Short mmCIF file of N, CA and C in Angstrom, two decimals:
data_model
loop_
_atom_site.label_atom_id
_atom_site.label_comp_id
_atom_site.label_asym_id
_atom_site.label_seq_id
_atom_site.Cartn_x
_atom_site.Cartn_y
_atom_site.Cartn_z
N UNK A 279 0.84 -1.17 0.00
CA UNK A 279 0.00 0.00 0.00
C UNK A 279 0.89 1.24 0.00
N UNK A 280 0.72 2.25 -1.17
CA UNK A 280 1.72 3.13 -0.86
C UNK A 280 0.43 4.23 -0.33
N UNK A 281 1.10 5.28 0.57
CA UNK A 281 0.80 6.35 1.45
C UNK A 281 1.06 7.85 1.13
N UNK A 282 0.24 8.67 0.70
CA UNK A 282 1.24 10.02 0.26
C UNK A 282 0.35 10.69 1.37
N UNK A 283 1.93 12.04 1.48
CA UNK A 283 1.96 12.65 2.45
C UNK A 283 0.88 13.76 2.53
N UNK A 284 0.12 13.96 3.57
CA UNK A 284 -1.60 14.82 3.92
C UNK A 284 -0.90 16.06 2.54
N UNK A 285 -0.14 16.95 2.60
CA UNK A 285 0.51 17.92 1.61
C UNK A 285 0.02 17.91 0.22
N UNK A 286 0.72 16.65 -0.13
CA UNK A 286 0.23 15.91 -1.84
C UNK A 286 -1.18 16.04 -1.41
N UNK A 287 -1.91 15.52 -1.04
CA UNK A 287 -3.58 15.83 -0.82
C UNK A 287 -3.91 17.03 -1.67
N UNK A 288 -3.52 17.77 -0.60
CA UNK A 288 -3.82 19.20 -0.29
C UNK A 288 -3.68 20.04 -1.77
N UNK A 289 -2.17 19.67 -2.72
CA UNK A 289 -2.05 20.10 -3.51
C UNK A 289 -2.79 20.59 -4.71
N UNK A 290 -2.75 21.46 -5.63
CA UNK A 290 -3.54 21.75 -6.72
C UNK A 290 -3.19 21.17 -7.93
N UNK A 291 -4.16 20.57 -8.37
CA UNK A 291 -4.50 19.77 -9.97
C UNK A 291 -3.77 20.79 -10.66
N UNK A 292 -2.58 20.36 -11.77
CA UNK A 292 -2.29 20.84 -13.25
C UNK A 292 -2.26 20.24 -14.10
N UNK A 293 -3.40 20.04 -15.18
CA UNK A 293 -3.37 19.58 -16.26
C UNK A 293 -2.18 19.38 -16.73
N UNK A 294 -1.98 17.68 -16.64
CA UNK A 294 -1.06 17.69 -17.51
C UNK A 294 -0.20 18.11 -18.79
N UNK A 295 -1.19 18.39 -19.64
CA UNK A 295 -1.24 19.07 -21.36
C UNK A 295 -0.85 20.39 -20.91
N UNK A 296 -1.01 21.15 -19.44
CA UNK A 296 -0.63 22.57 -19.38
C UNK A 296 1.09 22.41 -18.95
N UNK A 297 1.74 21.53 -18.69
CA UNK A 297 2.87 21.39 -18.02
C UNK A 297 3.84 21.22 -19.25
N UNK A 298 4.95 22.38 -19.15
CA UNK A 298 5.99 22.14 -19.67
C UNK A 298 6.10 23.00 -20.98
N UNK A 299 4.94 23.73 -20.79
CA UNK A 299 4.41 24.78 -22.54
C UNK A 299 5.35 25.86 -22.07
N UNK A 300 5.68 26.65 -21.23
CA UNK A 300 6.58 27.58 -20.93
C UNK A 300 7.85 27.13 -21.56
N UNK A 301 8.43 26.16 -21.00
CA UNK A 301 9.91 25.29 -21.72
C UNK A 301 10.09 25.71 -22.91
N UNK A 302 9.52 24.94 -23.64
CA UNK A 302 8.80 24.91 -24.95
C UNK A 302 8.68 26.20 -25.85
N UNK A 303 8.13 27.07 -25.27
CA UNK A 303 7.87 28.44 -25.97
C UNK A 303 9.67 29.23 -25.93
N UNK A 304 10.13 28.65 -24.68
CA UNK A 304 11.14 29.53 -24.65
C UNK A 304 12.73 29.37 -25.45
N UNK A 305 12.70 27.65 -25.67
CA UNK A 305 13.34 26.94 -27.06
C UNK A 305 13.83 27.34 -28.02
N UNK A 306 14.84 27.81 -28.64
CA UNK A 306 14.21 27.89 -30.24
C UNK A 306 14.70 26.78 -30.79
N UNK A 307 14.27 26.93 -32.21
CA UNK A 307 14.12 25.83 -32.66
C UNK A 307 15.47 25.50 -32.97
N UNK A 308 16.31 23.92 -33.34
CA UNK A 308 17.94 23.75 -33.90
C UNK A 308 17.54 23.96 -35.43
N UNK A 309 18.56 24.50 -35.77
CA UNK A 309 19.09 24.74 -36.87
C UNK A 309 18.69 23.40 -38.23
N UNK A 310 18.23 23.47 -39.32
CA UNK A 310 18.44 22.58 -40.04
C UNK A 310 19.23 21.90 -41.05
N UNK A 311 19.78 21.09 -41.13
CA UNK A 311 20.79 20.90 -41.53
C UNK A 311 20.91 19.58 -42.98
N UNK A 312 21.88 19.58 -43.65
CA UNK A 312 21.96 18.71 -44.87
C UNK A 312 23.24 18.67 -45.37
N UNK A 313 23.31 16.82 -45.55
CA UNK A 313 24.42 16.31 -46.03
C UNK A 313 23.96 15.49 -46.86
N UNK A 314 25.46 15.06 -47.55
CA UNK A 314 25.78 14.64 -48.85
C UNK A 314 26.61 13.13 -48.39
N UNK A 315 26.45 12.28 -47.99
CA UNK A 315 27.29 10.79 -47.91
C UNK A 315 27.48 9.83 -49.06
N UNK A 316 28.75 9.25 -48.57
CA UNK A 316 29.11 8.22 -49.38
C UNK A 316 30.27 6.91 -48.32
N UNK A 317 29.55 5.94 -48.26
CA UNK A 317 30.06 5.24 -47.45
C UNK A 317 30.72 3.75 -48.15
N UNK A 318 31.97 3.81 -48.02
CA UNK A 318 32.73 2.67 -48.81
C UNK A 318 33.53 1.17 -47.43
N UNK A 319 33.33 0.24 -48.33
CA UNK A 319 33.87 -1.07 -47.54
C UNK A 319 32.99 -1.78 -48.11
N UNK A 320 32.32 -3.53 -47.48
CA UNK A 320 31.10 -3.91 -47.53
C UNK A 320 30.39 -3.43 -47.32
N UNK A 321 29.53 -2.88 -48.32
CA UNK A 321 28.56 -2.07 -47.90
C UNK A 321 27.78 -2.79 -48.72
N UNK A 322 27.38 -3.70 -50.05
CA UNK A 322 26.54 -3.97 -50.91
C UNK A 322 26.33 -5.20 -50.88
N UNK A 323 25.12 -5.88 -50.64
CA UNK A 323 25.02 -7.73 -50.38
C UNK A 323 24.69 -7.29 -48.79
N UNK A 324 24.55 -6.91 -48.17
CA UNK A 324 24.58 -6.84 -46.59
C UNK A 324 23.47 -6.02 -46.26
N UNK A 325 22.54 -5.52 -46.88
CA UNK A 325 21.03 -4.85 -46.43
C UNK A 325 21.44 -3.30 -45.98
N UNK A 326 22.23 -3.01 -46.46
CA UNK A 326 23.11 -1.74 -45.86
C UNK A 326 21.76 -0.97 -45.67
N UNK A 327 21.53 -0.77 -47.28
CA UNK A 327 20.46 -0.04 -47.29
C UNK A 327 19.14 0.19 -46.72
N UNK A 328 18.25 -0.92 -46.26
CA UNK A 328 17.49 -1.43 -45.57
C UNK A 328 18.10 -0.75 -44.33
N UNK A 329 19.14 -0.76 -43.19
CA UNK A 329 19.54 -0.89 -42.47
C UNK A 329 19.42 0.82 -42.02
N UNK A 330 19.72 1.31 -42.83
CA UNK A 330 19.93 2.79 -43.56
C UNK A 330 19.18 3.56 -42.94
N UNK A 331 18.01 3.08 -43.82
CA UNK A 331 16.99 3.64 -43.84
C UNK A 331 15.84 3.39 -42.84
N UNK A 332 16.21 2.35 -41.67
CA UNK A 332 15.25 1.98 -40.64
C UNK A 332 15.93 3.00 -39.37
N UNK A 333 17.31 3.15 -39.51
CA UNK A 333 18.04 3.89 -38.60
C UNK A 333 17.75 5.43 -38.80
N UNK A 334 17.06 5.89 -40.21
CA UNK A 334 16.89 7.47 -40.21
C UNK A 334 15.84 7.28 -39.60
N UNK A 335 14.63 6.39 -39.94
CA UNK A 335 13.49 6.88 -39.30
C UNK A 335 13.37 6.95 -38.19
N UNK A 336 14.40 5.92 -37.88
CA UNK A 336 14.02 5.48 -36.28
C UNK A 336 14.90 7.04 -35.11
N UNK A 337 15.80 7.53 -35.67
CA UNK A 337 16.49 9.02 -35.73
C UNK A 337 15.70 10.20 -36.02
N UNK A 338 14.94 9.95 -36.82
CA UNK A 338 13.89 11.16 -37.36
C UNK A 338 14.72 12.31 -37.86
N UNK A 339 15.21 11.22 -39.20
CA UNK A 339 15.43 12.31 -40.73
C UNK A 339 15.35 12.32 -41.85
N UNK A 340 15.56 12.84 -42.70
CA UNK A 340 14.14 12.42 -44.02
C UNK A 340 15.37 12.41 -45.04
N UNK A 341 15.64 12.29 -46.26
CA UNK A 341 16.83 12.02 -47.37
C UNK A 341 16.50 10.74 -47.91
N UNK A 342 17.51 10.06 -48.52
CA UNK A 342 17.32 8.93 -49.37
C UNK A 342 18.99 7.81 -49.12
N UNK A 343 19.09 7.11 -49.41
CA UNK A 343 20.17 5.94 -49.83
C UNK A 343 20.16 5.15 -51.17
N UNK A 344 21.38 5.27 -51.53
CA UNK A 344 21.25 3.89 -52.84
C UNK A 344 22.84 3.60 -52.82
N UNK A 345 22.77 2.51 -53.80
CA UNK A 345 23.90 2.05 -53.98
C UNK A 345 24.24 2.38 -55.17
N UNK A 346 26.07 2.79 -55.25
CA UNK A 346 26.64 2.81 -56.50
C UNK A 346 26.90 2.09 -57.41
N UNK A 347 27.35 2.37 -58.69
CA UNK A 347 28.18 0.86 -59.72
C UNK A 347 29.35 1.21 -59.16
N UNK A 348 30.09 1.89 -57.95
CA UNK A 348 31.21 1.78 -57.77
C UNK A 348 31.82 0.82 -56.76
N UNK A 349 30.70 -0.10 -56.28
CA UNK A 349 30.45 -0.67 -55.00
C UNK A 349 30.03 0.03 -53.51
N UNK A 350 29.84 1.49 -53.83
CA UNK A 350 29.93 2.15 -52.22
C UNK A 350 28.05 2.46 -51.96
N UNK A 351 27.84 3.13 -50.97
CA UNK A 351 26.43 3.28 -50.92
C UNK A 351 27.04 4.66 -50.74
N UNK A 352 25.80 5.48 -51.13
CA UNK A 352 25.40 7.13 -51.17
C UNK A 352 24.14 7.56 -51.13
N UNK A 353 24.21 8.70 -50.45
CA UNK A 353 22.84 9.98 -50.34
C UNK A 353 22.67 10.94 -49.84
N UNK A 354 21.79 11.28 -48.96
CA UNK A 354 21.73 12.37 -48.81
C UNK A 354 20.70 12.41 -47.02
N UNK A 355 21.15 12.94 -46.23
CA UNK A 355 20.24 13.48 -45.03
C UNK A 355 20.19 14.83 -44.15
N UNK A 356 18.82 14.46 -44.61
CA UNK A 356 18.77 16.38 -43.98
C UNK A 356 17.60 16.39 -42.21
N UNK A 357 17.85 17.35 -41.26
CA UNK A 357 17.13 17.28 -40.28
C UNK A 357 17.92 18.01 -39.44
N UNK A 358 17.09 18.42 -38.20
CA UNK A 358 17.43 18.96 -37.05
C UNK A 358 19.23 18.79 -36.92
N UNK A 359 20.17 19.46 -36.52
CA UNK A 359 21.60 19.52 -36.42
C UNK A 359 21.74 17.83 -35.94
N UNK A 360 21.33 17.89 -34.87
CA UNK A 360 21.91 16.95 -33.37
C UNK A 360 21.02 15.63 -34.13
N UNK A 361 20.14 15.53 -34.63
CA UNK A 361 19.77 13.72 -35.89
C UNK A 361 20.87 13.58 -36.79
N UNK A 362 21.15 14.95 -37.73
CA UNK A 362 21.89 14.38 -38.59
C UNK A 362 23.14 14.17 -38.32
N UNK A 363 24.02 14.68 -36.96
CA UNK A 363 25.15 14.17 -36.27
C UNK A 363 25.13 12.68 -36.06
N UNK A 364 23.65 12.26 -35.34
CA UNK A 364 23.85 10.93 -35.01
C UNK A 364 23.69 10.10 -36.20
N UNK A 365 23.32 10.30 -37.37
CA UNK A 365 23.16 9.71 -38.54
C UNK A 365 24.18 9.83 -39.19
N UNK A 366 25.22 10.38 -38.80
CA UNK A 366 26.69 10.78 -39.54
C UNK A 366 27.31 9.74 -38.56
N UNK A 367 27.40 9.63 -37.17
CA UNK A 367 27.84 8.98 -36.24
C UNK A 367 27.58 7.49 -36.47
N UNK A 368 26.46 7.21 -36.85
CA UNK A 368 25.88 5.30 -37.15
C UNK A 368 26.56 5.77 -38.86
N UNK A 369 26.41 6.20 -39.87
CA UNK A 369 26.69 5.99 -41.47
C UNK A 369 28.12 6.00 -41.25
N UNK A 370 29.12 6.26 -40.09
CA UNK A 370 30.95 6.02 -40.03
C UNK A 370 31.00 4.47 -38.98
N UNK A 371 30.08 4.37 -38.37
CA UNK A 371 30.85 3.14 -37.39
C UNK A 371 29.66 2.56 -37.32
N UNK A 372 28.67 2.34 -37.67
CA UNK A 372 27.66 1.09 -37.32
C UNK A 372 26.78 0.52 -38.22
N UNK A 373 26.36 0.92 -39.08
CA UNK A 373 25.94 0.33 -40.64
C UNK A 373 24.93 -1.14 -40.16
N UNK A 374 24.86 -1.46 -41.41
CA UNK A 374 23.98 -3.22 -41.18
C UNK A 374 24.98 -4.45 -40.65
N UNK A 375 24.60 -4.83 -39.83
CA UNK A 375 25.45 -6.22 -38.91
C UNK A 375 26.34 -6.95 -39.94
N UNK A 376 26.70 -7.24 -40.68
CA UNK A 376 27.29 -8.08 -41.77
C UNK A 376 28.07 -6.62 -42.49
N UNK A 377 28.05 -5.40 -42.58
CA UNK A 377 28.92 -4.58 -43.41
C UNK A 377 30.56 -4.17 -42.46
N UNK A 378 31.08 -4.30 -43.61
CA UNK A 378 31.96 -3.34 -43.11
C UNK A 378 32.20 -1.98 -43.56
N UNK A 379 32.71 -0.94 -42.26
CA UNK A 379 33.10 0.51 -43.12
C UNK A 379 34.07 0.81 -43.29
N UNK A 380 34.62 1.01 -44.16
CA UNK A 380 35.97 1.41 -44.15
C UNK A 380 36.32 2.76 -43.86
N UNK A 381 35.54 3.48 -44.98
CA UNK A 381 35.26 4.90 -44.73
C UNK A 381 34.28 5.62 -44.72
N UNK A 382 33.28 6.92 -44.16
CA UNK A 382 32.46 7.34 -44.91
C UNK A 382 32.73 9.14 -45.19
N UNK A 383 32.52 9.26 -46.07
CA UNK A 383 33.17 10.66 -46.38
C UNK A 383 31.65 11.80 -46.97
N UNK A 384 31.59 12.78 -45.94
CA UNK A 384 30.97 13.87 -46.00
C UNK A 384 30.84 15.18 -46.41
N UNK A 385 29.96 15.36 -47.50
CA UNK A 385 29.92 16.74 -48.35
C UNK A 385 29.12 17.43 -48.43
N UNK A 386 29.04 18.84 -48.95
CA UNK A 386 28.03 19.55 -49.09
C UNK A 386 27.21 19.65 -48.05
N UNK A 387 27.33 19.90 -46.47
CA UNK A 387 27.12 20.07 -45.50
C UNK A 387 26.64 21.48 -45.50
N UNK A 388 25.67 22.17 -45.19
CA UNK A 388 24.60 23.39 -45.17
C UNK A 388 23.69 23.29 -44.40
N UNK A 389 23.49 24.49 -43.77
CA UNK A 389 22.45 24.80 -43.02
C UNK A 389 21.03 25.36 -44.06
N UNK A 390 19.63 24.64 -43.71
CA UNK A 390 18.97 24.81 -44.97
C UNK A 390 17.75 25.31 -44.11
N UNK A 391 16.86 25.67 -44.83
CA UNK A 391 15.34 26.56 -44.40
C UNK A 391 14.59 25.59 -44.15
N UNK A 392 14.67 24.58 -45.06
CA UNK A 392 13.29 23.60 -44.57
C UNK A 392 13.58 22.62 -45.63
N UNK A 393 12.99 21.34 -45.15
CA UNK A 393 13.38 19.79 -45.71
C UNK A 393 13.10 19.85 -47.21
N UNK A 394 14.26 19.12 -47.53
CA UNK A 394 13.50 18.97 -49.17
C UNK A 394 12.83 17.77 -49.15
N UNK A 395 12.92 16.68 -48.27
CA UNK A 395 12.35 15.42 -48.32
C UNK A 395 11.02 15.33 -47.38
N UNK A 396 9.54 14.46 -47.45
CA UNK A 396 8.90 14.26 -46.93
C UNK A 396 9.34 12.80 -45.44
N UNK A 397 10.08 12.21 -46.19
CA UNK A 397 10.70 10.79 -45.65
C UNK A 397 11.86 10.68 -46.09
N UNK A 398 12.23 9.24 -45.63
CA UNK A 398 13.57 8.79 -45.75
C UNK A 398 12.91 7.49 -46.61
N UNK A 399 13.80 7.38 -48.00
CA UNK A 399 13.88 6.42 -49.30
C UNK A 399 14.76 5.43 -49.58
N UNK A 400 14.91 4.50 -49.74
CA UNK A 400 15.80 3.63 -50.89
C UNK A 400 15.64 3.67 -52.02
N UNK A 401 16.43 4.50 -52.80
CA UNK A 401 16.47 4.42 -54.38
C UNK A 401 17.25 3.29 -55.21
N UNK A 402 16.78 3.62 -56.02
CA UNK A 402 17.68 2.11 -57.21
C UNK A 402 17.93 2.90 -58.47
#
C-alpha cells in the first residue's frame, strides 16, 4: 500500500497538457541541416540499405540511400543539427550487422530553411 503525504492531498491539480508549454515556448528551434554521404567497404550484399533507412526513421530524418556501380552506398540526409550528427555517427561506425566501413566521407554540409524530403527512401 503506498501512502502520500496529507501535503500531496492538499495540492492543486495541473493539467497535464498545461505542463511544460513555458519550456517549450522559450526553445528555439535547432538549426536545419543537410548532407551529402558516401560510405565505402562492404557495404553492398549486406542490407546496408534497408539498415539505412530503418536507422533514419528510427532518428527522425528524411533524405534517401542507394547504392553505386562503384560498390559504395550514397545519399543524402537532412534534419534537425543533433539527428543528422547521429546519422553521420551510425553511417561512419555502425551500418547493417554483416557490413563493413571502411570509410564514410561527408559533403556539401549546409544549413537549410526547410526539408526537401517528406521521408527517408531507398532508391535504385
Amino acid at each position: 500500500m503506498c501512502l502520500l503525504p496529507v501535503a500531496a492531498l492538499a495540492a492543486p491539480r495541473i493539467p497535464l497538457r498545461l505542463l511544460g508549454r513555458g519550456r517549450a515556448a522559450m526553445s528555439t528551434a535547432q538549426p536545419l541541416k543537410s548532407v551529402d554521404y558516401e560510405v565505402f567497404g562492404r557495404v553492398q550484399g549486406v542490407c546496408f540499405r534497408m539498415y539505412t533507412e530503418g536507422e533514419a526513421k528510427k532518428v527522425g530524418v528524411v533524405g534517401w540511400v542507394k547504392n553505386t556501380s562503384k560498390g559504395t552506398v550514397t545519399g543524402q540526409v537532412q534534419g534537425p543539427e543533433e539527428k543528422v550528427n547521429s546519422m553521420k555517427s551510425w553511417l561512419s561506425k555502425v551500418g547493417s550487422p554483416s557490413s563493413r566501413i571502411d570509410r564514410t566521407e561527408f559533403s556539401n554540409e549546409k544549413t537549410i530553411s526547410k526539408l526537401e524530403y517528406s521521408n527517408f527512401s531507398i532508391r535504385y
